């Protein structure tokens, strides 16, 4: 029997969890924007559209301290930050393009080195995904193998119903546990799903694109695109799947902290060596790496694409570079 929840009870679920001490993160109005932010009450939940920034900050903060140091008479005291101190978290209202990025990131953060800061947040986070009923010209999830109702990465998935409320589908054990713990807020029942969004463009031949990239490390296309690229990093910082970071010590001789902060392969000094040599010293090489990483290198390594088609990079690019249009152009070329 299908399970449903009303809009009122969805917000009551947030109130209940917040009172119990759970950190609840969801779309929230912030001036003229909607952002994934901690919610203090169910009434703050804003499901009107895709938040401007992605949900990856829930597990991968923009900046985080991983240890502190302080000079003492006997020497230097170094204190590690305990990854286990992160709270139980519910991420609610995650759109499919955001939820699907979580398992994509899992691969790199648990590969040759296990990043316990990221992995502990993932372990302690339950994701409630939400199907999309509208899309704009920048949305292209269907082009990269996803859909407005894709459940990948979600523990519990909500589908809006025509007459209000949501159908609830438990995808994982976490989702089943959430339903069981708050059974009084859910009800047996069914309903007609609201019409889903129809992103454009449609599906592309991603294997064909990967094949072209295999043989076009050097190609005039990179120069053509990068003539406009400002190297601002907005695309990477808004992307739900980009994950580059830097680690620096901040402070002075007496005390300070080692911190992990986001970085971006589009920045001019991203690959700058201590010797002064920079193997990607011009923007065409940096933009090529962005496309290669998302649609070839990550696929080669983890059999997953590093893009979920959210379109944030398209909306935010100050010079109008459209990654979906780039993929369409490559898709039209074929493997030579």
Short mmCIF file of C-alpha atoms in Angstrom, two decimals:
data_model
loop_
_atom_site.label_atom_id
_atom_site.label_comp_id
_atom_site.label_asym_id
_atom_site.label_seq_id
_atom_site.Cartn_x
_atom_site.Cartn_y
_atom_site.Cartn_z
CA UNK A 1 0.00 0.00 0.00
CA UNK A 2 1.44 3.42 -0.96
CA UNK A 3 2.22 5.84 1.85
CA UNK A 4 1.48 9.57 1.79
CA UNK A 5 2.11 12.63 3.92
CA UNK A 6 0.27 15.93 3.94
CA UNK A 7 2.01 19.27 3.59
CA UNK A 8 1.08 20.08 7.19
CA UNK A 9 2.52 16.83 8.52
CA UNK A 10 5.71 17.25 6.49
CA UNK A 11 6.32 20.51 8.29
CA UNK A 12 5.32 18.92 11.59
CA UNK A 13 7.97 16.26 10.95
CA UNK A 14 10.57 19.02 10.80
CA UNK A 15 9.28 20.55 14.05
CA UNK A 16 9.40 17.16 15.75
CA UNK A 17 12.95 16.42 14.66
CA UNK A 18 14.25 19.89 15.52
CA UNK A 19 12.80 19.57 19.04
CA UNK A 20 14.50 16.18 19.38
CA UNK A 21 17.88 17.77 18.62
CA UNK A 22 18.28 16.66 14.99
CA UNK A 23 19.90 19.13 12.65
CA UNK A 24 17.41 19.66 9.81
CA UNK A 25 18.63 21.23 6.56
CA UNK A 26 16.32 22.19 3.73
CA UNK A 27 15.45 24.87 1.18
CA UNK A 28 14.92 28.17 2.98
CA UNK A 29 14.25 31.71 1.75
CA UNK A 30 17.30 33.94 2.13
CA UNK A 31 16.46 37.38 0.80
CA UNK A 32 15.73 37.00 -2.89
CA UNK A 33 17.30 33.52 -3.02
CA UNK A 34 16.48 30.06 -1.75
CA UNK A 35 19.35 28.18 -0.09
CA UNK A 36 19.83 24.87 1.67
CA UNK A 37 20.07 26.10 5.26
CA UNK A 38 19.47 24.73 8.78
CA UNK A 39 15.76 24.99 9.61
CA UNK A 40 14.49 25.94 13.05
CA UNK A 41 10.84 25.21 12.24
CA UNK A 42 8.75 23.54 9.55
CA UNK A 43 7.29 26.84 8.44
CA UNK A 44 10.72 27.84 7.09
CA UNK A 45 10.71 25.07 4.48
CA UNK A 46 10.48 26.57 0.99
CA UNK A 47 9.92 24.02 -1.78
CA UNK A 48 9.25 26.53 -4.53
CA UNK A 49 12.27 25.79 -6.68
CA UNK A 50 15.87 24.66 -6.92
CA UNK A 51 18.08 26.35 -4.29
CA UNK A 52 20.81 28.57 -5.70
CA UNK A 53 23.62 26.57 -4.08
CA UNK A 54 23.80 22.80 -3.99
CA UNK A 55 23.18 20.53 -1.02
CA UNK A 56 26.79 19.25 -0.91
CA UNK A 57 27.55 21.72 1.88
CA UNK A 58 25.56 19.40 4.16
CA UNK A 59 28.42 16.87 4.01
CA UNK A 60 31.26 18.95 2.59
CA UNK A 61 31.36 22.43 4.18
CA UNK A 62 32.87 25.36 2.34
CA UNK A 63 35.51 25.56 5.06
CA UNK A 64 36.12 23.33 8.07
CA UNK A 65 38.76 23.02 10.79
CA UNK A 66 40.46 19.62 10.99
CA UNK A 67 42.93 20.38 13.80
CA UNK A 68 44.16 23.21 16.01
CA UNK A 69 47.63 23.90 17.43
CA UNK A 70 48.91 26.02 20.30
CA UNK A 71 52.45 26.59 21.53
CA UNK A 72 53.03 25.74 25.20
CA UNK A 73 56.10 25.75 27.44
CA UNK A 74 56.73 22.07 26.82
CA UNK A 75 56.20 22.26 23.08
CA UNK A 76 53.24 22.47 20.72
CA UNK A 77 49.86 20.97 21.58
CA UNK A 78 47.98 19.66 18.55
CA UNK A 79 44.28 18.87 18.96
CA UNK A 80 42.44 16.90 16.30
CA UNK A 81 38.81 17.75 15.60
CA UNK A 82 36.65 14.70 16.29
CA UNK A 83 34.66 13.81 13.13
CA UNK A 84 32.19 11.99 15.40
CA UNK A 85 31.06 15.29 16.88
CA UNK A 86 28.88 16.07 13.86
CA UNK A 87 25.14 15.88 14.67
CA UNK A 88 22.46 13.60 13.27
CA UNK A 89 21.07 15.43 10.24
CA UNK A 90 18.00 15.32 8.02
CA UNK A 91 18.38 16.86 4.57
CA UNK A 92 14.84 17.46 3.36
CA UNK A 93 13.58 18.61 -0.03
CA UNK A 94 16.73 17.68 -1.93
CA UNK A 95 16.06 17.78 -5.64
CA UNK A 96 17.14 14.68 -7.61
CA UNK A 97 20.15 16.49 -9.08
CA UNK A 98 21.39 17.24 -5.55
CA UNK A 99 20.54 13.91 -3.93
CA UNK A 100 22.15 11.97 -6.79
CA UNK A 101 25.45 13.81 -6.24
CA UNK A 102 25.89 12.34 -2.74
CA UNK A 103 26.77 8.78 -3.87
CA UNK A 104 28.94 10.27 -6.63
CA UNK A 105 30.99 12.09 -3.99
CA UNK A 106 31.09 8.97 -1.79
CA UNK A 107 33.37 7.33 -4.36
CA UNK A 108 36.19 9.87 -4.21
CA UNK A 109 35.99 10.51 -0.45
CA UNK A 110 36.26 6.80 0.35
CA UNK A 111 38.78 5.82 -2.31
CA UNK A 112 42.52 5.56 -1.46
CA UNK A 113 42.04 7.73 1.62
CA UNK A 114 38.87 7.70 3.67
CA UNK A 115 37.87 11.27 4.57
CA UNK A 116 36.18 10.68 7.91
CA UNK A 117 34.87 14.27 8.08
CA UNK A 118 32.86 13.73 4.91
CA UNK A 119 31.99 10.08 5.59
CA UNK A 120 30.76 10.71 9.13
CA UNK A 121 28.43 13.43 7.91
CA UNK A 122 27.13 11.06 5.24
CA UNK A 123 26.60 8.29 7.78
CA UNK A 124 24.65 10.62 10.03
CA UNK A 125 22.53 12.19 7.30
CA UNK A 126 19.15 10.97 6.05
CA UNK A 127 18.12 12.45 2.71
CA UNK A 128 14.51 13.12 1.77
CA UNK A 129 14.45 13.70 -1.97
CA UNK A 130 11.75 15.54 -3.86
CA UNK A 131 10.62 15.06 -7.47
CA UNK A 132 10.69 18.16 -9.69
CA UNK A 133 7.46 19.43 -11.22
CA UNK A 134 9.08 22.31 -13.08
CA UNK A 135 12.36 23.08 -14.83
CA UNK A 136 13.94 26.06 -16.52
CA UNK A 137 16.08 26.35 -19.65
CA UNK A 138 19.26 25.52 -17.69
CA UNK A 139 18.07 22.16 -16.31
CA UNK A 140 19.55 19.18 -18.16
CA UNK A 141 19.38 16.19 -15.78
CA UNK A 142 17.88 14.00 -18.52
CA UNK A 143 20.94 14.65 -20.71
CA UNK A 144 23.25 13.00 -18.16
CA UNK A 145 21.15 9.95 -17.41
CA UNK A 146 19.00 11.23 -14.53
CA UNK A 147 15.38 12.37 -14.38
CA UNK A 148 13.10 14.74 -12.41
CA UNK A 149 11.94 11.70 -10.40
CA UNK A 150 15.30 9.95 -9.96
CA UNK A 151 15.64 8.40 -6.50
CA UNK A 152 19.43 7.94 -6.52
CA UNK A 153 20.97 9.21 -3.32
CA UNK A 154 17.63 9.60 -1.53
CA UNK A 155 16.68 7.56 1.53
CA UNK A 156 13.03 8.62 1.35
CA UNK A 157 11.57 10.07 -1.83
CA UNK A 158 8.61 12.43 -2.09
CA UNK A 159 6.46 12.78 -5.20
CA UNK A 160 4.06 15.77 -5.20
CA UNK A 161 0.42 14.81 -5.70
CA UNK A 162 -2.09 16.73 -7.82
CA UNK A 163 -4.43 17.29 -4.90
CA UNK A 164 -1.70 18.23 -2.42
CA UNK A 165 0.62 16.28 -0.20
CA UNK A 166 3.22 13.75 -1.28
CA UNK A 167 3.60 10.08 -1.99
CA UNK A 168 6.45 8.66 0.09
CA UNK A 169 8.73 5.87 -1.11
CA UNK A 170 11.35 4.41 1.22
CA UNK A 171 14.48 3.80 -0.85
CA UNK A 172 16.91 2.66 1.86
CA UNK A 173 16.92 1.35 5.40
CA UNK A 174 17.36 4.92 6.63
CA UNK A 175 14.15 5.88 4.86
CA UNK A 176 12.29 2.92 6.32
CA UNK A 177 13.54 3.81 9.80
CA UNK A 178 12.33 7.39 9.42
CA UNK A 179 8.87 6.19 8.36
CA UNK A 180 8.70 3.76 11.27
CA UNK A 181 9.87 6.31 13.85
CA UNK A 182 7.22 8.86 12.81
CA UNK A 183 4.46 6.56 11.57
CA UNK A 184 1.71 8.75 13.03
CA UNK A 185 2.56 11.52 10.53
CA UNK A 186 2.17 9.26 7.51
CA UNK A 187 -0.92 7.54 6.13
CA UNK A 188 -1.76 4.67 3.83
CA UNK A 189 -3.22 5.96 0.62
CA UNK A 190 -2.62 6.87 -2.96
CA UNK A 191 -3.10 9.83 -5.24
CA UNK A 192 -2.43 11.12 -8.73
CA UNK A 193 1.14 12.39 -9.11
CA UNK A 194 1.51 15.96 -10.29
CA UNK A 195 3.02 16.28 -13.80
CA UNK A 196 6.80 16.11 -13.68
CA UNK A 197 9.19 18.65 -15.17
CA UNK A 198 10.51 18.17 -18.70
CA UNK A 199 14.13 19.35 -18.78
CA UNK A 200 15.82 20.11 -22.07
CA UNK A 201 17.93 18.85 -23.77
CA UNK A 202 16.97 15.20 -23.70
CA UNK A 203 19.27 12.24 -23.33
CA UNK A 204 22.68 12.39 -25.00
CA UNK A 205 25.00 9.57 -26.01
CA UNK A 206 27.38 9.87 -23.08
CA UNK A 207 29.54 6.97 -24.27
CA UNK A 208 29.96 8.77 -27.58
CA UNK A 209 30.97 11.95 -25.75
CA UNK A 210 33.47 10.00 -23.65
CA UNK A 211 34.86 8.41 -26.83
CA UNK A 212 35.40 11.83 -28.41
CA UNK A 213 37.16 13.06 -25.27
CA UNK A 214 39.43 10.00 -25.38
CA UNK A 215 40.88 11.17 -28.69
CA UNK A 216 40.62 14.98 -28.46
CA UNK A 217 42.85 16.05 -25.61
CA UNK A 218 44.15 18.63 -28.08
CA UNK A 219 41.31 20.28 -29.98
CA UNK A 220 40.38 23.82 -31.11
CA UNK A 221 37.13 23.52 -29.11
CA UNK A 222 38.97 24.16 -25.84
CA UNK A 223 40.38 27.44 -27.14
CA UNK A 224 36.98 28.52 -28.47
CA UNK A 225 35.22 27.98 -25.14
CA UNK A 226 37.97 29.29 -22.90
CA UNK A 227 38.29 32.58 -24.78
CA UNK A 228 35.27 33.61 -22.70
CA UNK A 229 36.04 31.80 -19.42
CA UNK A 230 36.91 34.22 -16.61
CA UNK A 231 38.24 31.51 -14.29
CA UNK A 232 35.98 32.77 -11.51
CA UNK A 233 35.16 29.31 -10.10
CA UNK A 234 31.42 29.99 -9.74
CA UNK A 235 30.62 26.83 -11.69
CA UNK A 236 32.64 24.62 -9.34
CA UNK A 237 31.43 26.26 -6.14
CA UNK A 238 27.77 25.87 -7.12
CA UNK A 239 28.12 22.36 -8.57
CA UNK A 240 26.76 19.52 -6.39
CA UNK A 241 29.52 17.16 -7.55
CA UNK A 242 32.71 19.28 -7.73
CA UNK A 243 34.88 18.47 -4.73
CA UNK A 244 38.35 20.03 -5.07
CA UNK A 245 39.75 21.44 -1.85
CA UNK A 246 42.93 22.90 -0.39
CA UNK A 247 44.37 22.45 3.11
CA UNK A 248 46.16 25.39 4.74
CA UNK A 249 47.41 26.35 8.19
CA UNK A 250 45.91 29.61 9.39
CA UNK A 251 47.14 31.57 12.38
CA UNK A 252 50.54 32.47 13.74
CA UNK A 253 53.48 31.07 15.68
CA UNK A 254 51.56 30.95 18.94
CA UNK A 255 48.38 29.21 17.79
CA UNK A 256 46.24 28.50 14.78
CA UNK A 257 44.24 25.91 12.88
CA UNK A 258 44.57 23.61 9.91
CA UNK A 259 41.57 24.12 7.66
CA UNK A 260 40.12 22.45 4.60
CA UNK A 261 38.55 24.88 2.11
CA UNK A 262 36.95 24.51 -1.30
CA UNK A 263 39.12 25.06 -4.36
CA UNK A 264 38.44 24.92 -8.11
CA UNK A 265 40.38 23.59 -11.09
CA UNK A 266 39.41 26.72 -13.04
CA UNK A 267 41.55 28.94 -10.81
CA UNK A 268 44.83 30.05 -12.35
CA UNK A 269 47.01 28.80 -9.49
CA UNK A 270 45.16 25.55 -8.84
CA UNK A 271 47.98 23.45 -10.34
CA UNK A 272 50.85 25.81 -9.54
CA UNK A 273 53.88 23.84 -8.27
CA UNK A 274 56.25 24.98 -5.56
CA UNK A 275 58.89 25.23 -8.30
CA UNK A 276 56.79 27.84 -10.07
CA UNK A 277 55.87 25.49 -12.92
CA UNK A 278 52.16 25.35 -13.75
CA UNK A 279 51.13 22.41 -15.99
CA UNK A 280 47.78 24.07 -16.71
CA UNK A 281 48.90 27.65 -17.04
CA UNK A 282 46.26 28.87 -19.52
CA UNK A 283 42.48 28.79 -19.34
CA UNK A 284 41.83 26.41 -22.28
CA UNK A 285 43.77 23.72 -20.42
CA UNK A 286 41.80 24.37 -17.25
CA UNK A 287 38.40 24.27 -18.96
CA UNK A 288 39.41 21.12 -20.81
CA UNK A 289 40.21 19.53 -17.46
CA UNK A 290 36.77 20.47 -16.15
CA UNK A 291 35.00 18.65 -18.99
CA UNK A 292 37.46 15.74 -19.03
CA UNK A 293 37.14 15.25 -15.28
CA UNK A 294 33.36 15.20 -15.33
CA UNK A 295 32.79 13.05 -18.41
CA UNK A 296 35.93 10.95 -18.82
CA UNK A 297 38.39 10.76 -15.88
CA UNK A 298 35.76 10.21 -13.17
CA UNK A 299 33.97 7.68 -15.39
CA UNK A 300 37.26 5.87 -16.03
CA UNK A 301 38.01 5.73 -12.30
CA UNK A 302 34.62 5.26 -10.63
CA UNK A 303 32.17 4.44 -13.45
CA UNK A 304 30.14 7.52 -12.51
CA UNK A 305 29.77 10.94 -14.13
CA UNK A 306 30.70 14.01 -12.16
CA UNK A 307 27.65 15.97 -13.31
CA UNK A 308 23.96 15.67 -12.40
CA UNK A 309 22.58 18.27 -14.81
CA UNK A 310 21.39 20.78 -12.20
CA UNK A 311 22.24 23.73 -14.48
CA UNK A 312 23.62 25.96 -11.72
CA UNK A 313 26.86 26.54 -13.59
CA UNK A 314 24.87 27.73 -16.62
CA UNK A 315 22.74 30.15 -14.59
CA UNK A 316 25.70 31.60 -12.71
CA UNK A 317 28.34 31.87 -15.44
CA UNK A 318 29.09 35.59 -15.91
CA UNK A 319 30.09 35.08 -19.55
CA UNK A 320 27.31 32.68 -20.56
CA UNK A 321 29.22 29.40 -20.97
CA UNK A 322 26.64 26.61 -21.22
CA UNK A 323 28.02 23.16 -20.35
CA UNK A 324 24.93 21.46 -21.82
CA UNK A 325 25.57 23.22 -25.13
CA UNK A 326 29.21 22.10 -24.97
CA UNK A 327 28.07 18.50 -24.49
CA UNK A 328 25.59 18.83 -27.35
CA UNK A 329 28.35 20.09 -29.63
CA UNK A 330 30.64 17.19 -28.67
CA UNK A 331 27.71 14.77 -29.03
CA UNK A 332 27.13 16.04 -32.58
CA UNK A 333 30.77 15.49 -33.55
CA UNK A 334 30.90 11.77 -32.96
CA UNK A 335 34.05 9.73 -32.51
CA UNK A 336 36.57 10.53 -35.24
#
